[in-house]
XYZ file of C-alpha atoms in Angstrom:
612
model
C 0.000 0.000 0.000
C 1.509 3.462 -0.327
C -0.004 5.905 0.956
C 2.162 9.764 1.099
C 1.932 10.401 4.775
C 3.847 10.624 7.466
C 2.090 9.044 10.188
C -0.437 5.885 8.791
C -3.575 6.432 10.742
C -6.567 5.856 8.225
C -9.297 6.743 10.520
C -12.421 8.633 8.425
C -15.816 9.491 8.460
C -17.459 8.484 5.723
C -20.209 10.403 4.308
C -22.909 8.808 1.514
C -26.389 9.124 0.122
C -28.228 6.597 1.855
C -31.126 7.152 -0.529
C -28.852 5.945 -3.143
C -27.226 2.931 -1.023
C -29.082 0.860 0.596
C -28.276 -2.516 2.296
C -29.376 -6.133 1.148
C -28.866 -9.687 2.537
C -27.589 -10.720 5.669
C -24.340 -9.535 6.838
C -21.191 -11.573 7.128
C -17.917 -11.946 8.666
C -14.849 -11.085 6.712
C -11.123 -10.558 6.880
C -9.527 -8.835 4.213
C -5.669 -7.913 3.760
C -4.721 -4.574 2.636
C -1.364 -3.154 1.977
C 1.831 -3.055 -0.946
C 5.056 -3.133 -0.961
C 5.801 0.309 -1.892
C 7.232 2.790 0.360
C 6.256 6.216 1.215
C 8.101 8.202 -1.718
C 10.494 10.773 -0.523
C 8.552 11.488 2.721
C 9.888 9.653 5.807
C 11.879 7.386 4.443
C 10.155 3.988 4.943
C 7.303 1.404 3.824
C 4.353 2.605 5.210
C 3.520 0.651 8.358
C 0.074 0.485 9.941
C -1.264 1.207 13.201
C -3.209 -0.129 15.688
C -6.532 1.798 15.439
C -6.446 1.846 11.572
C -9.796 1.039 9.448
C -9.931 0.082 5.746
C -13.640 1.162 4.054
C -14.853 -1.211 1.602
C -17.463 -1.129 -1.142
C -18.103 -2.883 -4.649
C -17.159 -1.778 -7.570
C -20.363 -1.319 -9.042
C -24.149 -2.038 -7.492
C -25.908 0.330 -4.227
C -23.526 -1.831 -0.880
C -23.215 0.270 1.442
C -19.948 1.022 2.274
C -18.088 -1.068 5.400
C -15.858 -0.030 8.002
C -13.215 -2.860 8.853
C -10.933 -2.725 11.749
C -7.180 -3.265 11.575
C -6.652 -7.076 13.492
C -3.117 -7.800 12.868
C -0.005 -6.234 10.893
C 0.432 -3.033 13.019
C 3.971 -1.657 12.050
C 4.393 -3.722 9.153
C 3.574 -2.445 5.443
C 0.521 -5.053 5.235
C -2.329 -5.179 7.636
C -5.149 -7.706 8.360
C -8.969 -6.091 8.538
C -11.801 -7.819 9.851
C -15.448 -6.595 10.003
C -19.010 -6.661 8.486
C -20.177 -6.545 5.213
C -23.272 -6.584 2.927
C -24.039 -10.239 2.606
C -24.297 -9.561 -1.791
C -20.047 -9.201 -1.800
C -19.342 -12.221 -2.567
C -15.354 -13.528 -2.275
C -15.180 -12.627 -5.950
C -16.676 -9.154 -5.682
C -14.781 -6.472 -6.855
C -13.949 -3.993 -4.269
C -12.780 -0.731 -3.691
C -11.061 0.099 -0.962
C -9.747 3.511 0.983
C -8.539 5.241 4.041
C -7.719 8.379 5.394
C -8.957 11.794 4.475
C -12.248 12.392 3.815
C -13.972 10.725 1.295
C -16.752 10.394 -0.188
C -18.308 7.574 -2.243
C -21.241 7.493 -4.384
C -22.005 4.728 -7.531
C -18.382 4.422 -8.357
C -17.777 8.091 -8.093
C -15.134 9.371 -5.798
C -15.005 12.709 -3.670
C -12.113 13.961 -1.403
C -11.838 16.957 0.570
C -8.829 18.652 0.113
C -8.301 21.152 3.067
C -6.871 24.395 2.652
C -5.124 24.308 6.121
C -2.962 21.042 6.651
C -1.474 20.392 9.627
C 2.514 20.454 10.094
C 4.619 16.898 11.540
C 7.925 17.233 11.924
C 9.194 14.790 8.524
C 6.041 14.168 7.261
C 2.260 14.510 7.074
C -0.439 14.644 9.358
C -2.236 11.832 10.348
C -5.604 11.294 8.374
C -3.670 13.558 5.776
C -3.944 11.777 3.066
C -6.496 9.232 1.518
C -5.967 6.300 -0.321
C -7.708 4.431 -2.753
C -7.154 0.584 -4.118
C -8.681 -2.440 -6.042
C -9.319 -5.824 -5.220
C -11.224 -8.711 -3.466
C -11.751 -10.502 -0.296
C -9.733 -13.242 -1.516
C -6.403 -11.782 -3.122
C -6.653 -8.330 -1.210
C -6.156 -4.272 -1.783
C -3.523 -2.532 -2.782
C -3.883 0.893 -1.884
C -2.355 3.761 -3.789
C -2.465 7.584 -2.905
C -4.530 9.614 -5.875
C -2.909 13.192 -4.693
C 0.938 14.082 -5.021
C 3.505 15.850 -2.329
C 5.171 19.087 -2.833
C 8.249 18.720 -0.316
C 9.758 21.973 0.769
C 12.942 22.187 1.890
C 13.751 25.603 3.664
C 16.974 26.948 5.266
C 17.136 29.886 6.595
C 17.937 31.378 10.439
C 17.587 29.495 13.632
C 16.194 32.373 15.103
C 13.371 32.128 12.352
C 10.696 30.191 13.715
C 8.486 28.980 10.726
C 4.620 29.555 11.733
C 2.849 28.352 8.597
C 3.839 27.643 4.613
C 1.495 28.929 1.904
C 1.218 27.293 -1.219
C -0.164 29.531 -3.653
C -0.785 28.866 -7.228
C -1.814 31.445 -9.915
C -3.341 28.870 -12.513
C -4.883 25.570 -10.431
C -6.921 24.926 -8.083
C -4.870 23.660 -4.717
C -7.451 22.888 -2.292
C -11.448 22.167 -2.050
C -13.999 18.951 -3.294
C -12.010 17.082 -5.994
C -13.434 13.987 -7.849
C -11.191 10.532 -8.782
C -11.986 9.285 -11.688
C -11.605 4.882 -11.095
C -12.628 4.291 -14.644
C -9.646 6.710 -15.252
C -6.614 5.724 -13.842
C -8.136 7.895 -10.915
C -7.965 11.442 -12.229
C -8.365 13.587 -10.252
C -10.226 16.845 -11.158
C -12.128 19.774 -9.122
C -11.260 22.091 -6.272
C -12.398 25.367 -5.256
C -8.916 27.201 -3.880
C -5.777 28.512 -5.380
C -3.886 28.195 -1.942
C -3.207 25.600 0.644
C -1.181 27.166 3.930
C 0.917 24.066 5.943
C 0.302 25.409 9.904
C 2.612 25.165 12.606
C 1.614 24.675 16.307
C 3.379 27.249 18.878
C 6.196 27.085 19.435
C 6.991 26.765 15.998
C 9.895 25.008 13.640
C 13.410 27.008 14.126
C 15.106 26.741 10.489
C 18.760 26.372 9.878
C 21.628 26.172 7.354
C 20.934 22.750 6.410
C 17.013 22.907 6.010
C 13.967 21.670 7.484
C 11.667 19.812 5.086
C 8.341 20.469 4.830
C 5.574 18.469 2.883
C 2.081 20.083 1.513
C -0.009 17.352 -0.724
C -1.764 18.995 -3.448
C -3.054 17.151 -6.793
C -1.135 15.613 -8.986
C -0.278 18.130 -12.145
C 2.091 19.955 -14.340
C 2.360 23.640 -12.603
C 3.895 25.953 -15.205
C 7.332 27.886 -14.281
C 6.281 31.021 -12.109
C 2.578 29.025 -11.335
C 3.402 28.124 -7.631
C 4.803 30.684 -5.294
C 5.459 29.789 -1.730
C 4.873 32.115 1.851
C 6.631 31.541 4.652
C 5.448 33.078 7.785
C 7.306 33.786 10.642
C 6.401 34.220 13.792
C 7.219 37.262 14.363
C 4.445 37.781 11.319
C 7.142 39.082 8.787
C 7.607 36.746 5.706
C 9.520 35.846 2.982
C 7.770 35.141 -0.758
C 9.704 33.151 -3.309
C 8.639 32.096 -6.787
C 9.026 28.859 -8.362
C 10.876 29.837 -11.305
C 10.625 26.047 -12.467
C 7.980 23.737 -13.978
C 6.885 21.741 -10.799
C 5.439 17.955 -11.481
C 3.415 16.353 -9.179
C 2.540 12.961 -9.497
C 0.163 11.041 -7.916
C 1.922 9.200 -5.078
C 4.793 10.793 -4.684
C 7.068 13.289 -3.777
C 9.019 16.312 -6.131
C 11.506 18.408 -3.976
C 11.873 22.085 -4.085
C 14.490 23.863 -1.701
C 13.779 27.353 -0.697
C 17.063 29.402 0.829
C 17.403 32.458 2.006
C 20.446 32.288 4.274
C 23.208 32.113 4.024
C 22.564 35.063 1.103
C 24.852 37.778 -0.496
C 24.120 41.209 -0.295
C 24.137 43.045 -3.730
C 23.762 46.013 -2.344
C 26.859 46.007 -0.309
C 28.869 49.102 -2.294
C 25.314 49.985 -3.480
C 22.207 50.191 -5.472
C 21.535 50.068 -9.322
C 19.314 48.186 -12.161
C 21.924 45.929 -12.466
C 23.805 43.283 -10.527
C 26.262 40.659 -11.289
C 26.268 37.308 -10.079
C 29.558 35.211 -10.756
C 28.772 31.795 -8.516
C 25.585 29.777 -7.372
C 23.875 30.741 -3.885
C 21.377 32.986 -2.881
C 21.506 36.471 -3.388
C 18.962 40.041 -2.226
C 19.083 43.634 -3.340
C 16.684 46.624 -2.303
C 13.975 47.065 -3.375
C 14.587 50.556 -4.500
C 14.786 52.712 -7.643
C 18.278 52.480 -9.286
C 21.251 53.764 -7.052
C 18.380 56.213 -5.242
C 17.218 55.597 -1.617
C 13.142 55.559 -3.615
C 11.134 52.501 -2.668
C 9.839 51.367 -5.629
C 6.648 50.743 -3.511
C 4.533 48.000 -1.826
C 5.457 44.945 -3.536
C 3.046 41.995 -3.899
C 4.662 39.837 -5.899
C 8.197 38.972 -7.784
C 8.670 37.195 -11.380
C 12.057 36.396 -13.567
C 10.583 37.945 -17.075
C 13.023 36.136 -18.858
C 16.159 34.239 -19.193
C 18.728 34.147 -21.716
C 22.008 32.200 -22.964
C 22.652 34.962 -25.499
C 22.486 32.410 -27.953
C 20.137 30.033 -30.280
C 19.673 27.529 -27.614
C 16.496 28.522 -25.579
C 16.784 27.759 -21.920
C 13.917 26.415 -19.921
C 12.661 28.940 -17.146
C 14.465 28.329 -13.693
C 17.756 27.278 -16.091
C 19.643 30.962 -14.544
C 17.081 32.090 -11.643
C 15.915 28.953 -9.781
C 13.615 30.914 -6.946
C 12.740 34.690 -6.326
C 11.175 36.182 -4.057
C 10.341 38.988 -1.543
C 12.276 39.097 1.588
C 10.340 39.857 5.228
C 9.283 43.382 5.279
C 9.893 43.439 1.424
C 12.908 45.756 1.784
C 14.819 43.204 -0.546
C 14.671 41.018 -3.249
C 16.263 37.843 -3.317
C 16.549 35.114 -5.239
C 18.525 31.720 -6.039
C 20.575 30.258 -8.711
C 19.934 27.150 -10.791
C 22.312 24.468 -8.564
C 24.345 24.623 -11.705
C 25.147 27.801 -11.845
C 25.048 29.332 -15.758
C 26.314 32.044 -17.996
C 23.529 34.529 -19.067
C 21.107 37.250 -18.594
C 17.655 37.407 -16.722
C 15.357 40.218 -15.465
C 13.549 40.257 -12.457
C 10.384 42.308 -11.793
C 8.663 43.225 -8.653
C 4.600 43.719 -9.089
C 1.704 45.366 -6.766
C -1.365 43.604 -5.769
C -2.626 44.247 -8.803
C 0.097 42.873 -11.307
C 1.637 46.199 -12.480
C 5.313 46.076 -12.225
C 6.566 48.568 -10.376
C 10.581 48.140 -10.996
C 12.490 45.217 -12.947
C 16.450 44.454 -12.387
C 18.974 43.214 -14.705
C 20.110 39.863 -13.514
C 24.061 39.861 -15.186
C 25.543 35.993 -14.811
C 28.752 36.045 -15.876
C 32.308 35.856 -14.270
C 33.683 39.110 -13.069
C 34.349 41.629 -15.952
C 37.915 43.121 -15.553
C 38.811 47.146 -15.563
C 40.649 48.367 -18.982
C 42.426 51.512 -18.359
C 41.825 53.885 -21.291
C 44.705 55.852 -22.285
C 45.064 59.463 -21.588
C 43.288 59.594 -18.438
C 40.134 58.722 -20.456
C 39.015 56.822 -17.939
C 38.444 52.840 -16.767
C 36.028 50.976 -18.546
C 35.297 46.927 -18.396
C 36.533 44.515 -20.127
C 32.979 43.721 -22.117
C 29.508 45.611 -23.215
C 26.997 45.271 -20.914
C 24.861 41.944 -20.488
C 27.861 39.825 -22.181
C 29.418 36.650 -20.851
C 32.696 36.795 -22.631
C 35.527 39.455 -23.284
C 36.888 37.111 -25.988
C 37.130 37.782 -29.798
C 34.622 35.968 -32.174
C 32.642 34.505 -29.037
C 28.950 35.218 -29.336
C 28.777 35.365 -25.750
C 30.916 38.952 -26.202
C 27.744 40.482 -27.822
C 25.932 41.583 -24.826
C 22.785 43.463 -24.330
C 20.967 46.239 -26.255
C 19.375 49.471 -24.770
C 16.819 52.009 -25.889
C 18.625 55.591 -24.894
C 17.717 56.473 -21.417
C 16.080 53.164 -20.711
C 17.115 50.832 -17.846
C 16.053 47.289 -18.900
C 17.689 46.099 -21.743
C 16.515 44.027 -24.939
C 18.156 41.126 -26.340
C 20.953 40.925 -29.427
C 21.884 38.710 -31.594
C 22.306 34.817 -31.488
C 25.610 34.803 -33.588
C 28.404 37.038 -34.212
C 27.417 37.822 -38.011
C 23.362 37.064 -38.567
C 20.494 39.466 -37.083
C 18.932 36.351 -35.275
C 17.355 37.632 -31.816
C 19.362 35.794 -29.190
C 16.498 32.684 -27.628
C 15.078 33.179 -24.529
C 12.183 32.460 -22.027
C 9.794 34.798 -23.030
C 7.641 35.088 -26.170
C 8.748 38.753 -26.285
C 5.827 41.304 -26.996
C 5.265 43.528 -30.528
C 6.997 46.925 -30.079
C 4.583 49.083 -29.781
C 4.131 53.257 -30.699
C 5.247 55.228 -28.298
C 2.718 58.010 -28.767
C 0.300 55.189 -28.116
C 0.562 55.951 -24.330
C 0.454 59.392 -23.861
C -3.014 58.613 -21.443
C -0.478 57.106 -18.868
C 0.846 60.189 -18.371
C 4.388 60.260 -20.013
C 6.188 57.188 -22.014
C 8.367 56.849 -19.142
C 5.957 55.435 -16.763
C 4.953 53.323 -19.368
C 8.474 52.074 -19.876
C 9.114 51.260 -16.339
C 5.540 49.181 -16.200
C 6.360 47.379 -19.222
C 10.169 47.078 -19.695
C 10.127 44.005 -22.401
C 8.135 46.299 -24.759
C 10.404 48.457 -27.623
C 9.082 51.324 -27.720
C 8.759 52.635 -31.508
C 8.694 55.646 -33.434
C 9.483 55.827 -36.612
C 9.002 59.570 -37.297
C 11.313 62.329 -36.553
C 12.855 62.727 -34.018
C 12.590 59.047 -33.604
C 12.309 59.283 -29.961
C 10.437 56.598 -27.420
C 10.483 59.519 -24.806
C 7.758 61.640 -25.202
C 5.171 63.549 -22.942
C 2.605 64.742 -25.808
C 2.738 64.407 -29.647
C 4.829 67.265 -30.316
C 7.041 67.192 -27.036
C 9.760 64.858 -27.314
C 12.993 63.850 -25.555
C 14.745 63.753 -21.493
C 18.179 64.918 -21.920
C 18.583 63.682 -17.780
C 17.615 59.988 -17.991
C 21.268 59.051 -18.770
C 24.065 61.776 -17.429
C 27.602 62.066 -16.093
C 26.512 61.701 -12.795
C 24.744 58.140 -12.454
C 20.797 58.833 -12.777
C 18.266 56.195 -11.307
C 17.959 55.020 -15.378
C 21.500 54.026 -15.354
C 21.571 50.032 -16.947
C 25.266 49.749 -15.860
C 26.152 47.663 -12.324
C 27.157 49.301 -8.852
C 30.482 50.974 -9.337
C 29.574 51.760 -13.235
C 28.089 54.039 -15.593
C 27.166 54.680 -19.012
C 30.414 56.733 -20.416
C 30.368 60.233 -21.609
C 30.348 60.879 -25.460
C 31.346 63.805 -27.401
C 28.410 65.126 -28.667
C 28.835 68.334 -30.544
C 31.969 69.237 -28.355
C 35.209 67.142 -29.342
C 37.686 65.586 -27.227
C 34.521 65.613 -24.273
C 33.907 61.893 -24.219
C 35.741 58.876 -23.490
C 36.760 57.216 -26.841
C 37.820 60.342 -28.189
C 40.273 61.352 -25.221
C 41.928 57.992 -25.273
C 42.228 58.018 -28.894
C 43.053 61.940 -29.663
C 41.265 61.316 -32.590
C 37.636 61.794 -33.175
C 37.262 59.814 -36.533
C 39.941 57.962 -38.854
C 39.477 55.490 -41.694
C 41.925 52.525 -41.860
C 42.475 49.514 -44.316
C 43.366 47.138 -41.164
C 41.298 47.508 -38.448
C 38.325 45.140 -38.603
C 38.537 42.273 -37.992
C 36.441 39.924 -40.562
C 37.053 36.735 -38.907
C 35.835 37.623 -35.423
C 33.330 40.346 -36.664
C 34.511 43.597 -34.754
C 37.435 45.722 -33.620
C 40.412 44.958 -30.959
C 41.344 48.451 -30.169
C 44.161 47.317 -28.428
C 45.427 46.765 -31.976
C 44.101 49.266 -34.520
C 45.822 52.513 -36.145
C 44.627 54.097 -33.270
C 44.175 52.581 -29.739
C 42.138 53.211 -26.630
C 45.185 51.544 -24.387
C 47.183 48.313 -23.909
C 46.290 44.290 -24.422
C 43.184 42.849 -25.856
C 40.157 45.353 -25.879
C 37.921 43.600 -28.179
C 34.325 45.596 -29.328
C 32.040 43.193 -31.224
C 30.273 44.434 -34.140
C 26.855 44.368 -32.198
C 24.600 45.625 -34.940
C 21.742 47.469 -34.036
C 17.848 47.848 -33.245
C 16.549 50.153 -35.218
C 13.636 52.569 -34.237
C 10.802 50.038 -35.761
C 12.763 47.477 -33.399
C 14.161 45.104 -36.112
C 17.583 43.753 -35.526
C 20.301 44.826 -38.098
C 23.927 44.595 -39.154
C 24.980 41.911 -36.795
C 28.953 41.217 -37.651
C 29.014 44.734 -40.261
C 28.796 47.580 -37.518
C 28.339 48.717 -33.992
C 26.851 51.671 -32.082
C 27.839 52.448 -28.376
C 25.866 54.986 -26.458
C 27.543 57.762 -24.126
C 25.356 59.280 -21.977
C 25.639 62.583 -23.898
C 22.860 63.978 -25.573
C 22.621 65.915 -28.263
C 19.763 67.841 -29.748
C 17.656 65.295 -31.181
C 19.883 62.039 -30.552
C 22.532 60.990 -28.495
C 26.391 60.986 -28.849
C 28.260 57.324 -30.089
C 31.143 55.360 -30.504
C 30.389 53.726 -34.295
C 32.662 51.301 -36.284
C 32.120 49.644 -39.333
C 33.887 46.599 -41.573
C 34.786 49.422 -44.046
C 37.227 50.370 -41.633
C 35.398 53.754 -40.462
C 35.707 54.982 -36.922
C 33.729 57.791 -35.163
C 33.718 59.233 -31.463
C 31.303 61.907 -32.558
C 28.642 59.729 -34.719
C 24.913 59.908 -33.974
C 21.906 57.838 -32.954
C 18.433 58.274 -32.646
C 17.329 57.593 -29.029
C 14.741 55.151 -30.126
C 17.493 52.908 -31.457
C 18.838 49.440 -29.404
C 22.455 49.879 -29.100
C 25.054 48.615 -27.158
C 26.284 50.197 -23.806
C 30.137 49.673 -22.505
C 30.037 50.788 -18.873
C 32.355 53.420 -17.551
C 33.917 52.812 -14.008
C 32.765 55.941 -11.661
């Protein structure tokens, strides 16, 4: 028999029509054995053993028997157990019987019922007794085999040991968790129904102390296939602060057993350590929190309700499956911080977390940057220090795809996704089906573009009329020269420590590339590089300092968002506007090289961060 519990009482009340089931015959005497050799599935360990007040209800398989309540006579702690008791005097030895225990049930014609409560009760490595029914096949003669129609979620949290755990919420945004559910028979016992999205785990006072290594946790819910981002989970401590995490995995329960999640929150890094920003980089698995505040400002970004990963990227064709960079995220006590986990394997790429209100708006979204630690490139000429690769890329190294980064609407904070080879204008694969770009005159009614930005960052924002601008506050007033500056605004993409890198704009020698080069455009007949698609300026006519400083030819988005000149040509914004535009470094195969070149704000280009 295998039943997912942690204790084996099967004590119930059963509840049936009578006016559909009525007696016949005389009763009789019978002594039926009930029990399997399965074990309890990733619960406590064990085969399930029975105890001494245990029942086993019996009924046919088809007919109006009313069902029987046998008593456990031999086989306590052992995995099979001996019932004897009364039955309808029609079941013959040959009858074929159903048989359960545990839970609440109820039975009526062949049809199946089981009340799935929305508070379960907490045992230390296990479940409740009574927790969870079972249902089985069989006869008086060769016996039941019960089985265990629902599934296990098993959570395993660490955290403090002065955290005492005072209940677990299960919460699901698609299914139905807890209520009436029916199991099909005729149906490899399906199980359908429900009335709840949430089922809470409590804990009796005094309450479970966490700690480093975990304690486990197990909530049954029914067996199904719970999309990435479909369960979230709320601890509550008992001190009444909490910590929300998302499931940033597909979760699959299955009927009689067991799937493990672990929830951490300690031991965690602080991001925020040497400060705030829209971007962080994460070089190693383990568990991670930031503020929950706007950019490198002291702003709350307001009363958050809920956290999702948007999307995940390789930067390349392959699309990885949602949890494949984030694992959990989540909101952390007094929702001061976000934090989240890495996948156990920790992997190169880029994700984007958002945190919503109770309503589902987004109120701010962070650049997740997993990658090992980008190295400083001194500049020559006191230009400045720069790192080692654009923004959002996984590699410094020539001809690597992983060395294309991250694109950026001017002034913008979240960042869009390049290419998915070093030469073809391919959209990198991802997580998300990534919405239409949409006009950016189109939401003038939410006040101002930027609002509109911030609430949906995935969305390229077009406009394919002069001045080309996403920014705008009414159809004829256009452009922020302030969301990207010299001194680090709250729009700033680049990491703590970082910031997008002054340009020229109409005044020469007033940006980075141009100091380090003392040149402000040159042509050259050696200076791309065809193989690896882009520039080593460590190496050209003109240099911006010593060693390898490689700059991929990136390509573009252009202002009706379409991905262009991948491997031919890059554009890297300054933070320097100019009247209509904004101030770039731009290279092209043809040799060409300009400090002072141009780009409509609307376009996606690349972004090399400046260290402040």
């Amino acid at each position: 028999m295998t039943v997912l519990a942690g204790a084996s009482s099967c004590e119930k009340s059963i509840e049936q029509s009578q006016d559909q089931i009525k007696p016949s015959g005389k009763p009789r005497q019978v002594t039926i054995t009930a029990g399997s050799a399965q074990t309890k599935t990733n619960v406590s360990g064990g085969a399930l053993t029975w105890s001494a007040n245990d029942k086993l209800n019996i009924v046919p398989q088809s007919g109006s028997v009313a069902a029987a309540e046998l008593n456990l006579k031999s086989g306590a702690g052992t995995a099979t157990g001996t019932f004897e008791g009364t039955i309808d005097a029609s079941i013959t030895d040959a009858t074929e019987l159903y048989g359960w225990c545990g839970g609440s049930w109820t039975y009526d014609s062949g049809s199946f019922s089981v009340d799935m409560p929305a508070t379960q009760t907490y045992v230390a490595n296990g479940l409740a007794e009574n927790a969870y029914p079972s249902i089985g096949t069989g006869s008086i003669i060769d016996g039941i085999n019960l089985s265990n129609p629902m599934g296990v979620l098993k959570l395993t949290v660490k955290g403090l040991e002065t955290d005492l755990v005072k209940s677990i919420s299960v919460i699901s945004a698609a299914k139905n968790l807890a209520g009436s559910f029916t199991v099909n028979p005729s149906s490899s016992y399906a199980v359908s129904g429900g009335s709840s999205k949430t089922v809470t785990l409590s804990v009796a006072s005094p309450y479970v102390a966490l700690s480093e290594s975990g304690v486990n946790f197990y909530i049954m819910l029914p067996p199904a296939e719970y999309a990435a981002s479909d369960l979230s989970v709320k601890v509550t401590f008992s001190d009444d602060l909490y910590l929300n995490m998302t499931i940033n995995e597909a979760v699959s329960v299955t009927a009689g057993s067991a799937v493990v999640k672990e929830i951490s929150y300690n031991p965690v890094t602080d991001l925020c350590y040497d400060g705030t920003a829209n971007s962080y980089i994460v070089s190693a698995t383990g568990n991670y929190k930031f503020k929950t505040v706007q950019g490198n400002s002291s702003t709350s970004v307001g009363t958050v309700s809920t956290v999702s990963v948007l999307w995940e990227s390789f930067g390349t064709d392959t699309a990885p499956s949602a949890g494949s960079l984030i694992k959990t995220v989540g909101s952390y006590k007094d929702d001061s911080y976000l934090i989240f986990s890495t996948n156990d394997s920790f992997k190169e790429g880029n994700a984007v977390i958002a945190a919503k209100d109770a309503s589902g708006k987004i109120l701010w979204s962070w650049h997740i940057w997993l990658t090992d630690k980008p190295s400083d490139q001194v500049y020559n000429n006191s230009a400045g220090t720069m790192m080692d690769r654009n923004l959002g890329a996984t590699s410094a190294e020539k001809g690597q795809v992983g060395a294309l980064g991250l694109l950026y609407q001017w002034g913008r904070k979240d960042p869009f996704l390049s290419s998915s080879s070093i030469s073809g204008d391919t959209i990198a694969a991802s997580t998300l089906s990534w919405p239409s770009a949409e006009d950016a005159s189109s939401h003038l009614i939410d006040n101002i573009t930027l609002a509109y930005s911030i609430a949906n960052p995935t969305t390229f924002l077009k406009n394919e009329s002069d001045p080309y601008d996403w920014y705008c506050t009414s159809f004829s007033s256009y452009k922020n020269d302030k969301l990207w500056s010299s001194t680090k605004s709250i729009y700033d993409p680049c990491p703590v420590g970082y910031r997008v890198p002054d340009g020229d704009g109409y005044v020469k020698y007033n940006g980075v590339w141009s100091k380090a080069f003392k040149k402000i455009d040159w042509i050259s007949t050696s200076d791309w590089d065809e193989t690896n698609k882009g520039m080593d300026f460590g190496l050209t006519d003109e240099k911006l300092g010593t060693g390898t400083i490689w700059y991929p030819g990136t390509g573009t988005r252009g202002n009706s968002d379409h991905l262009q000149n991948v491997g031919n040509s890059a554009s890297y914004w300054s933070c320097t506007p100019t009247t209509d535009a904004a101030s770039i470094l731009y290279f092209h195969k043809f040799n060409y090289v300009s400090t002072m070149g141009l780009s409509y704000r609307g376009s996606g280009n690349s972004v090399r961060c400046l260290k402040e």
